[in-house]
Amino acid sequence: MSISNILTNRAYSAYEARLRKEVLASPLPNHIAIIMDGNRRYAEERGETREEGHRLGSEKLEEVLDWCVEDGVKFLTVYAFSTENFNREKGEVEYLMDLLRQSLIKFAESPRVHDKKVRLKVLGDVTMLPEHVREAADYADEKTKDYSDYHFNMAIAYGGRQEIIAAVKTVAQKVADGEMDVEDIDENVLSEHMYTSDTPDPDLVLRTSGEVRISNFLLWQLAYSELYFTDVYWPGFRYIDFLRAVRTYQQRGRRYGK
Ligand code: IPE
Ligand code: IPE
Ligand code: MG
């Protein structure tokens, strides 16, 4: 490492420490939701394969879960694979599915997850998933089902519109069966029929990679969330970027007198 690199790193860690102190002195978002985008562009910029980009992306997720647990963010929900992502090339879908299976098993067996009592849940239409991913999801669910100190939700085979449709169908069936009146349908009823029924709405939704759109993520739940977009690609997302997002959330809250 060159002298100038060492100096830059030192300056960064001093800044990071200061920022962390500042951020931890104010209330943190209770629930952060992340659209983890930019794996392939990150890899391409470095002359790596897209698979390597996805692999680094899944490593980044482990780190970010750690930051949340360490700093006291109770709920983390990440967009790992959308219903639309099934339209990607077969080889890429297979690679991503295998990575997801590995991540789920790794999380389920991680000493840190058990130490910190992190409840792991998969949100999405699991019927669209290959058997091996479904088994890994069930395994993670089973291994962490008694925990409630922290919550980690992985949105896989997830689509916001599909989630709303599924909720509406279940509610409509209840009405058809005479279990419920049309007049009883309200926001609470629909919320209770979403995959996130036992999760508070996200306070902060963050997207990496410079794209400024929601791409069918948590459409129902983000009605009042603060939105934060950053240009860094997901595998390059640093703790400093995380702190900046949280600080922006805190500053906006103050501005509106929350
Ligand atoms: C996010 O990175 C991972 C998934 C959507 C599965 P991308 O694969 O979308 O990478 P970019 O956005 O094309 O760079
Ligand atoms: C959104 O990213 C989905 C995930 C991060 C899993 P995409 O890369 O799939 O979204 P678009 O295609 O840019 O909207
Ligand atoms: Mg993308």
GROMACS .gro file of N, CA, C and O in nm, residues 46-145:
model
  400
   46ARG      N    1  -1.450  -0.395  -1.325
   46ARG     CA    2  -1.324  -0.454  -1.281
   46ARG      C    3  -1.277  -0.568  -1.371
   46ARG      O    4  -1.185  -0.640  -1.335
   47GLY      N    5  -1.345  -0.589  -1.481
   47GLY     CA    6  -1.307  -0.697  -1.571
   47GLY      C    7  -1.336  -0.835  -1.514
   47GLY      O    8  -1.273  -0.934  -1.551
   48GLU      N    9  -1.429  -0.843  -1.419
   48GLU     CA   10  -1.465  -0.972  -1.359
   48GLU      C   11  -1.593  -1.025  -1.424
   48GLU      O   12  -1.665  -0.951  -1.492
   49THR      N   13  -1.625  -1.151  -1.397
   49THR     CA   14  -1.748  -1.209  -1.450
   49THR      C   15  -1.867  -1.161  -1.368
   49THR      O   16  -1.852  -1.118  -1.253
   50ARG      N   17  -1.986  -1.172  -1.427
   50ARG     CA   18  -2.105  -1.128  -1.352
   50ARG      C   19  -2.128  -1.219  -1.231
   50ARG      O   20  -2.178  -1.176  -1.128
   51GLU      N   21  -2.085  -1.346  -1.243
   51GLU     CA   22  -2.098  -1.438  -1.129
   51GLU      C   23  -2.016  -1.386  -1.011
   51GLU      O   24  -2.062  -1.391  -0.897
   52GLU      N   25  -1.896  -1.338  -1.042
   52GLU     CA   26  -1.811  -1.283  -0.936
   52GLU      C   27  -1.880  -1.162  -0.871
   52GLU      O   28  -1.876  -1.144  -0.750
   53GLY      N   29  -1.944  -1.081  -0.955
   53GLY     CA   30  -2.020  -0.966  -0.902
   53GLY      C   31  -2.128  -1.011  -0.805
   53GLY      O   32  -2.143  -0.954  -0.697
   54HIS      N   33  -2.200  -1.114  -0.842
   54HIS     CA   34  -2.307  -1.164  -0.755
   54HIS      C   35  -2.250  -1.225  -0.626
   54HIS      O   36  -2.306  -1.210  -0.518
   55ARG      N   37  -2.137  -1.294  -0.641
   55ARG     CA   38  -2.074  -1.354  -0.522
   55ARG      C   39  -2.031  -1.245  -0.423
   55ARG      O   40  -2.057  -1.254  -0.303
   56LEU      N   41  -1.970  -1.140  -0.477
   56LEU     CA   42  -1.928  -1.029  -0.390
   56LEU      C   43  -2.050  -0.960  -0.329
   56LEU      O   44  -2.046  -0.915  -0.214
   57GLY      N   45  -2.158  -0.954  -0.407
   57GLY     CA   46  -2.282  -0.895  -0.356
   57GLY      C   47  -2.335  -0.974  -0.237
   57GLY      O   48  -2.381  -0.916  -0.138
   58SER      N   49  -2.326  -1.106  -0.245
   58SER     CA   50  -2.379  -1.184  -0.132
   58SER      C   51  -2.287  -1.174  -0.010
   58SER      O   52  -2.334  -1.176   0.103
   59GLU      N   53  -2.158  -1.156  -0.034
   59GLU     CA   54  -2.067  -1.130   0.079
   59GLU      C   55  -2.100  -0.996   0.146
   59GLU      O   56  -2.096  -0.982   0.268
   60LYS      N   57  -2.132  -0.898   0.061
   60LYS     CA   58  -2.166  -0.765   0.114
   60LYS      C   59  -2.288  -0.773   0.206
   60LYS      O   60  -2.293  -0.709   0.310
   61LEU      N   61  -2.382  -0.855   0.167
   61LEU     CA   62  -2.503  -0.868   0.248
   61LEU      C   63  -2.471  -0.917   0.390
   61LEU      O   64  -2.527  -0.868   0.488
   62GLU      N   65  -2.377  -1.011   0.400
   62GLU     CA   66  -2.339  -1.059   0.534
   62GLU      C   67  -2.285  -0.944   0.618
   62GLU      O   68  -2.315  -0.931   0.736
   63GLU      N   69  -2.203  -0.860   0.552
   63GLU     CA   70  -2.146  -0.745   0.622
   63GLU      C   71  -2.254  -0.650   0.669
   63GLU      O   72  -2.252  -0.600   0.781
   64VAL      N   73  -2.349  -0.620   0.579
   64VAL     CA   74  -2.451  -0.520   0.611
   64VAL      C   75  -2.542  -0.569   0.724
   64VAL      O   76  -2.579  -0.492   0.812
   65LEU      N   77  -2.573  -0.697   0.723
   65LEU     CA   78  -2.652  -0.753   0.834
   65LEU      C   79  -2.577  -0.732   0.966
   65LEU      O   80  -2.633  -0.695   1.068
   66ASP      N   81  -2.447  -0.751   0.960
   66ASP     CA   82  -2.363  -0.731   1.077
   66ASP      C   83  -2.367  -0.585   1.126
   66ASP      O   84  -2.375  -0.561   1.246
   67TRP      N   85  -2.362  -0.491   1.033
   67TRP     CA   86  -2.367  -0.349   1.072
   67TRP      C   87  -2.499  -0.320   1.143
   67TRP      O   88  -2.502  -0.249   1.244
   68CYS      N   89  -2.607  -0.373   1.089
   68CYS     CA   90  -2.739  -0.348   1.147
   68CYS      C   91  -2.748  -0.403   1.288
   68CYS      O   92  -2.793  -0.336   1.380
   69VAL      N   93  -2.703  -0.526   1.304
   69VAL     CA   94  -2.710  -0.592   1.434
   69VAL      C   95  -2.617  -0.520   1.533
   69VAL      O   96  -2.654  -0.496   1.648
   70GLU      N   97  -2.502  -0.484   1.487
   70GLU     CA   98  -2.403  -0.417   1.572
   70GLU      C   99  -2.453  -0.280   1.619
   70GLU      O  100  -2.439  -0.243   1.735
   71ASP      N  101  -2.515  -0.207   1.528
   71ASP     CA  102  -2.557  -0.070   1.560
   71ASP      C  103  -2.699  -0.062   1.617
   71ASP      O  104  -2.742   0.043   1.661
   72GLY      N  105  -2.773  -0.173   1.610
   72GLY     CA  106  -2.906  -0.175   1.673
   72GLY      C  107  -3.023  -0.144   1.581
   72GLY      O  108  -3.125  -0.093   1.626
   73VAL      N  109  -3.009  -0.174   1.452
   73VAL     CA  110  -3.124  -0.163   1.361
   73VAL      C  111  -3.200  -0.297   1.368
   73VAL      O  112  -3.145  -0.401   1.334
   74LYS      N  113  -3.323  -0.292   1.415
   74LYS     CA  114  -3.396  -0.415   1.449
   74LYS      C  115  -3.442  -0.497   1.328
   74LYS      O  116  -3.447  -0.619   1.332
   75PHE      N  117  -3.483  -0.427   1.223
   75PHE     CA  118  -3.536  -0.496   1.105
   75PHE      C  119  -3.455  -0.460   0.981
   75PHE      O  120  -3.436  -0.342   0.952
   76LEU      N  121  -3.413  -0.562   0.908
   76LEU     CA  122  -3.347  -0.541   0.779
   76LEU      C  123  -3.419  -0.628   0.677
   76LEU      O  124  -3.435  -0.749   0.697
   77THR      N  125  -3.465  -0.565   0.568
   77THR     CA  126  -3.527  -0.641   0.459
   77THR      C  127  -3.450  -0.612   0.332
   77THR      O  128  -3.427  -0.495   0.299
   78VAL      N  129  -3.408  -0.717   0.262
   78VAL     CA  130  -3.331  -0.694   0.139
   78VAL      C  131  -3.400  -0.758   0.019
   78VAL      O  132  -3.462  -0.864   0.029
   79TYR      N  133  -3.386  -0.689  -0.093
   79TYR     CA  134  -3.441  -0.738  -0.220
   79TYR      C  135  -3.331  -0.819  -0.286
   79TYR      O  136  -3.233  -0.764  -0.337
   80ALA      N  137  -3.343  -0.951  -0.280
   80ALA     CA  138  -3.236  -1.037  -0.330
   80ALA      C  139  -3.265  -1.091  -0.469
   80ALA      O  140  -3.174  -1.115  -0.548
   81PHE      N  141  -3.395  -1.111  -0.500
   81PHE     CA  142  -3.429  -1.166  -0.632
   81PHE      C  143  -3.576  -1.135  -0.659
   81PHE      O  144  -3.664  -1.176  -0.583
   82SER      N  145  -3.602  -1.064  -0.767
   82SER     CA  146  -3.740  -1.025  -0.797
   82SER      C  147  -3.808  -1.129  -0.886
   82SER      O  148  -3.741  -1.212  -0.948
   83THR      N  149  -3.940  -1.122  -0.893
   83THR     CA  150  -4.012  -1.213  -0.984
   83THR      C  151  -3.964  -1.189  -1.128
   83THR      O  152  -3.949  -1.283  -1.205
   84GLU      N  153  -3.933  -1.062  -1.159
   84GLU     CA  154  -3.886  -1.028  -1.295
   84GLU      C  155  -3.747  -1.086  -1.322
   84GLU      O  156  -3.712  -1.113  -1.437
   85ASN      N  157  -3.666  -1.106  -1.217
   85ASN     CA  158  -3.531  -1.159  -1.237
   85ASN      C  159  -3.531  -1.302  -1.292
   85ASN      O  160  -3.429  -1.350  -1.344
   86PHE      N  161  -3.647  -1.373  -1.284
   86PHE     CA  162  -3.656  -1.506  -1.346
   86PHE      C  163  -3.641  -1.499  -1.498
   86PHE      O  164  -3.612  -1.599  -1.562
   87ASN      N  165  -3.660  -1.378  -1.554
   87ASN     CA  166  -3.646  -1.363  -1.700
   87ASN      C  167  -3.501  -1.350  -1.746
   87ASN      O  168  -3.474  -1.342  -1.865
   88ARG      N  169  -3.407  -1.348  -1.653
   88ARG     CA  170  -3.265  -1.341  -1.693
   88ARG      C  171  -3.221  -1.473  -1.753
   88ARG      O  172  -3.291  -1.574  -1.744
   89GLU      N  173  -3.102  -1.473  -1.811
   89GLU     CA  174  -3.048  -1.594  -1.875
   89GLU      C  175  -3.049  -1.712  -1.775
   89GLU      O  176  -3.022  -1.692  -1.656
   90LYS      N  177  -3.075  -1.829  -1.829
   90LYS     CA  178  -3.090  -1.948  -1.744
   90LYS      C  179  -2.967  -1.969  -1.652
   90LYS      O  180  -2.982  -1.994  -1.533
   91GLY      N  181  -2.848  -1.954  -1.711
   91GLY     CA  182  -2.726  -1.978  -1.633
   91GLY      C  183  -2.713  -1.881  -1.517
   91GLY      O  184  -2.669  -1.918  -1.407
   92GLU      N  185  -2.751  -1.756  -1.541
   92GLU     CA  186  -2.742  -1.655  -1.435
   92GLU      C  187  -2.843  -1.683  -1.325
   92GLU      O  188  -2.812  -1.675  -1.205
   93VAL      N  189  -2.965  -1.721  -1.366
   93VAL     CA  190  -3.069  -1.753  -1.266
   93VAL      C  191  -3.023  -1.871  -1.180
   93VAL      O  192  -3.033  -1.868  -1.057
   94GLU      N  193  -2.967  -1.972  -1.246
   94GLU     CA  194  -2.922  -2.090  -1.170
   94GLU      C  195  -2.811  -2.054  -1.072
   94GLU      O  196  -2.810  -2.099  -0.958
   95TYR      N  197  -2.721  -1.969  -1.120
   95TYR     CA  198  -2.610  -1.928  -1.032
   95TYR      C  199  -2.664  -1.852  -0.911
   95TYR      O  200  -2.624  -1.876  -0.797
   96LEU      N  201  -2.756  -1.758  -0.938
   96LEU     CA  202  -2.814  -1.678  -0.829
   96LEU      C  203  -2.891  -1.766  -0.731
   96LEU      O  204  -2.883  -1.747  -0.609
   97MET      N  205  -2.964  -1.864  -0.783
   97MET     CA  206  -3.040  -1.954  -0.695
   97MET      C  207  -2.945  -2.034  -0.606
   97MET      O  208  -2.971  -2.053  -0.487
   98ASP      N  209  -2.832  -2.076  -0.663
   98ASP     CA  210  -2.738  -2.152  -0.584
   98ASP      C  211  -2.675  -2.064  -0.475
   98ASP      O  212  -2.657  -2.108  -0.362
   99LEU      N  213  -2.645  -1.939  -0.513
   99LEU     CA  214  -2.589  -1.845  -0.414
   99LEU      C  215  -2.688  -1.821  -0.301
   99LEU      O  216  -2.650  -1.817  -0.183
  100LEU      N  217  -2.816  -1.806  -0.337
  100LEU     CA  218  -2.919  -1.782  -0.236
  100LEU      C  219  -2.929  -1.901  -0.140
  100LEU      O  220  -2.940  -1.883  -0.019
  101ARG      N  221  -2.926  -2.020  -0.197
  101ARG     CA  222  -2.930  -2.140  -0.113
  101ARG      C  223  -2.813  -2.139  -0.014
  101ARG      O  224  -2.831  -2.158   0.106
  102GLN      N  225  -2.693  -2.111  -0.068
  102GLN     CA  226  -2.575  -2.108   0.019
  102GLN      C  227  -2.587  -2.002   0.128
  102GLN      O  228  -2.553  -2.025   0.244
  103SER      N  229  -2.635  -1.883   0.089
  103SER     CA  230  -2.649  -1.774   0.187
  103SER      C  231  -2.744  -1.812   0.298
  103SER      O  232  -2.717  -1.790   0.416
  104LEU      N  233  -2.857  -1.872   0.260
  104LEU     CA  234  -2.958  -1.908   0.360
  104LEU      C  235  -2.902  -2.009   0.459
  104LEU      O  236  -2.919  -1.996   0.580
  105ILE      N  237  -2.829  -2.107   0.407
  105ILE     CA  238  -2.773  -2.209   0.496
  105ILE      C  239  -2.665  -2.149   0.585
  105ILE      O  240  -2.660  -2.174   0.706
  106LYS      N  241  -2.584  -2.063   0.524
  106LYS     CA  242  -2.477  -1.998   0.601
  106LYS      C  243  -2.536  -1.912   0.715
  106LYS      O  244  -2.489  -1.916   0.827
  107PHE      N  245  -2.639  -1.835   0.681
  107PHE     CA  246  -2.703  -1.752   0.785
  107PHE      C  247  -2.760  -1.841   0.895
  107PHE      O  248  -2.744  -1.813   1.014
  108ALA      N  249  -2.827  -1.947   0.853
  108ALA     CA  250  -2.893  -2.034   0.951
  108ALA      C  251  -2.792  -2.096   1.047
  108ALA      O  252  -2.825  -2.128   1.161
  109GLU      N  253  -2.669  -2.113   1.001
  109GLU     CA  254  -2.568  -2.179   1.084
  109GLU      C  255  -2.467  -2.082   1.144
  109GLU      O  256  -2.375  -2.125   1.212
  110SER      N  257  -2.485  -1.953   1.117
  110SER     CA  258  -2.387  -1.855   1.164
  110SER      C  259  -2.397  -1.835   1.316
  110SER      O  260  -2.503  -1.805   1.369
  111PRO      N  261  -2.286  -1.852   1.389
  111PRO     CA  262  -2.288  -1.833   1.534
  111PRO      C  263  -2.341  -1.695   1.571
  111PRO      O  264  -2.409  -1.678   1.671
  112ARG      N  265  -2.310  -1.596   1.489
  112ARG     CA  266  -2.351  -1.459   1.517
  112ARG      C  267  -2.504  -1.443   1.514
  112ARG      O  268  -2.562  -1.373   1.596
  113VAL      N  269  -2.568  -1.511   1.419
  113VAL     CA  270  -2.714  -1.507   1.408
  113VAL      C  271  -2.776  -1.562   1.536
  113VAL      O  272  -2.872  -1.508   1.589
  114HIS      N  273  -2.717  -1.669   1.589
  114HIS     CA  274  -2.772  -1.731   1.710
  114HIS      C  275  -2.737  -1.650   1.835
  114HIS      O  276  -2.818  -1.636   1.926
  115ASP      N  277  -2.618  -1.596   1.834
  115ASP     CA  278  -2.574  -1.512   1.945
  115ASP      C  279  -2.665  -1.389   1.959
  115ASP      O  280  -2.707  -1.351   2.068
  116LYS      N  281  -2.695  -1.327   1.846
  116LYS     CA  282  -2.775  -1.203   1.847
  116LYS      C  283  -2.925  -1.229   1.832
  116LYS      O  284  -3.004  -1.137   1.826
  117LYS      N  285  -2.963  -1.354   1.818
  117LYS     CA  286  -3.104  -1.393   1.806
  117LYS      C  287  -3.175  -1.324   1.689
  117LYS      O  288  -3.269  -1.246   1.707
  118VAL      N  289  -3.125  -1.353   1.572
  118VAL     CA  290  -3.180  -1.294   1.450
  118VAL      C  291  -3.280  -1.391   1.387
  118VAL      O  292  -3.246  -1.506   1.356
  119ARG      N  293  -3.401  -1.345   1.367
  119ARG     CA  294  -3.505  -1.425   1.302
  119ARG      C  295  -3.494  -1.404   1.152
  119ARG      O  296  -3.502  -1.291   1.103
  120LEU      N  297  -3.476  -1.513   1.078
  120LEU     CA  298  -3.460  -1.503   0.933
  120LEU      C  299  -3.587  -1.549   0.861
  120LEU      O  300  -3.640  -1.656   0.892
  121LYS      N  301  -3.636  -1.465   0.771
  121LYS     CA  302  -3.757  -1.503   0.697
  121LYS      C  303  -3.742  -1.475   0.549
  121LYS      O  304  -3.675  -1.380   0.510
  122VAL      N  305  -3.804  -1.559   0.467
  122VAL     CA  306  -3.805  -1.534   0.323
  122VAL      C  307  -3.940  -1.475   0.286
  122VAL      O  308  -4.044  -1.527   0.326
  123LEU      N  309  -3.939  -1.364   0.213
  123LEU     CA  310  -4.062  -1.302   0.164
  123LEU      C  311  -4.070  -1.326   0.014
  123LEU      O  312  -3.975  -1.298  -0.058
  124GLY      N  313  -4.182  -1.378  -0.032
  124GLY     CA  314  -4.196  -1.396  -0.177
  124GLY      C  315  -4.281  -1.517  -0.208
  124GLY      O  316  -4.333  -1.584  -0.117
  125ASP      N  317  -4.295  -1.542  -0.337
  125ASP     CA  318  -4.374  -1.657  -0.381
  125ASP      C  319  -4.282  -1.778  -0.389
  125ASP      O  320  -4.222  -1.807  -0.493
  126VAL      N  321  -4.270  -1.848  -0.275
  126VAL     CA  322  -4.174  -1.958  -0.268
  126VAL      C  323  -4.205  -2.071  -0.367
  126VAL      O  324  -4.116  -2.149  -0.401
  127THR      N  325  -4.329  -2.075  -0.416
  127THR     CA  326  -4.363  -2.182  -0.512
  127THR      C  327  -4.285  -2.164  -0.643
  127THR      O  328  -4.272  -2.258  -0.721
  128MET      N  329  -4.234  -2.042  -0.668
  128MET     CA  330  -4.157  -2.019  -0.791
  128MET      C  331  -4.011  -2.067  -0.777
  128MET      O  332  -3.936  -2.069  -0.874
  129LEU      N  333  -3.972  -2.099  -0.655
  129LEU     CA  334  -3.830  -2.131  -0.630
  129LEU      C  335  -3.799  -2.278  -0.653
  129LEU      O  336  -3.884  -2.364  -0.628
  130PRO      N  337  -3.676  -2.307  -0.696
  130PRO     CA  338  -3.638  -2.448  -0.706
  130PRO      C  339  -3.640  -2.513  -0.567
  130PRO      O  340  -3.620  -2.444  -0.467
  131GLU      N  341  -3.663  -2.642  -0.567
  131GLU     CA  342  -3.673  -2.719  -0.443
  131GLU      C  343  -3.557  -2.692  -0.346
  131GLU      O  344  -3.578  -2.671  -0.226
  132HIS      N  345  -3.433  -2.687  -0.398
  132HIS     CA  346  -3.317  -2.673  -0.308
  132HIS      C  347  -3.317  -2.539  -0.235
  132HIS      O  348  -3.272  -2.530  -0.121
  133VAL      N  349  -3.372  -2.434  -0.299
  133VAL     CA  350  -3.378  -2.303  -0.232
  133VAL      C  351  -3.491  -2.304  -0.129
  133VAL      O  352  -3.477  -2.252  -0.018
  134ARG      N  353  -3.602  -2.367  -0.165
  134ARG     CA  354  -3.715  -2.376  -0.072
  134ARG      C  355  -3.673  -2.452   0.055
  134ARG      O  356  -3.706  -2.413   0.167
  135GLU      N  357  -3.597  -2.559   0.034
  135GLU     CA  358  -3.550  -2.637   0.150
  135GLU      C  359  -3.460  -2.553   0.239
  135GLU      O  360  -3.470  -2.557   0.362
  136ALA      N  361  -3.371  -2.476   0.175
  136ALA     CA  362  -3.280  -2.391   0.253
  136ALA      C  363  -3.359  -2.284   0.329
  136ALA      O  364  -3.327  -2.251   0.444
  137ALA      N  365  -3.465  -2.231   0.265
  137ALA     CA  366  -3.549  -2.129   0.331
  137ALA      C  367  -3.619  -2.190   0.452
  137ALA      O  368  -3.623  -2.130   0.560
  138ASP      N  369  -3.672  -2.311   0.436
  138ASP     CA  370  -3.739  -2.379   0.548
  138ASP      C  371  -3.640  -2.407   0.661
  138ASP      O  372  -3.673  -2.392   0.779
  139TYR      N  373  -3.520  -2.446   0.623
  139TYR     CA  374  -3.415  -2.476   0.721
  139TYR      C  375  -3.383  -2.351   0.803
  139TYR      O  376  -3.379  -2.353   0.926
  140ALA      N  377  -3.364  -2.236   0.733
  140ALA     CA  378  -3.332  -2.110   0.801
  140ALA      C  379  -3.448  -2.067   0.891
  140ALA      O  380  -3.427  -2.018   1.002
  141ASP      N  381  -3.568  -2.088   0.841
  141ASP     CA  382  -3.687  -2.053   0.917
  141ASP      C  383  -3.692  -2.134   1.047
  141ASP      O  384  -3.709  -2.081   1.156
  142GLU      N  385  -3.673  -2.262   1.032
  142GLU     CA  386  -3.678  -2.354   1.146
  142GLU      C  387  -3.569  -2.322   1.250
  142GLU      O  388  -3.596  -2.319   1.370
  143LYS      N  389  -3.448  -2.296   1.201
  143LYS     CA  390  -3.335  -2.273   1.291
  143LYS      C  391  -3.347  -2.143   1.370
  143LYS      O  392  -3.280  -2.125   1.472
  144THR      N  393  -3.427  -2.046   1.321
  144THR     CA  394  -3.430  -1.914   1.387
  144THR      C  395  -3.571  -1.875   1.432
  144THR      O  396  -3.592  -1.763   1.475
  145LYS      N  397  -3.664  -1.970   1.426
  145LYS     CA  398  -3.805  -1.933   1.448
  145LYS      C  399  -3.837  -1.883   1.589
  145LYS      O  400  -3.936  -1.814   1.609
   0.00000   0.00000   0.00000
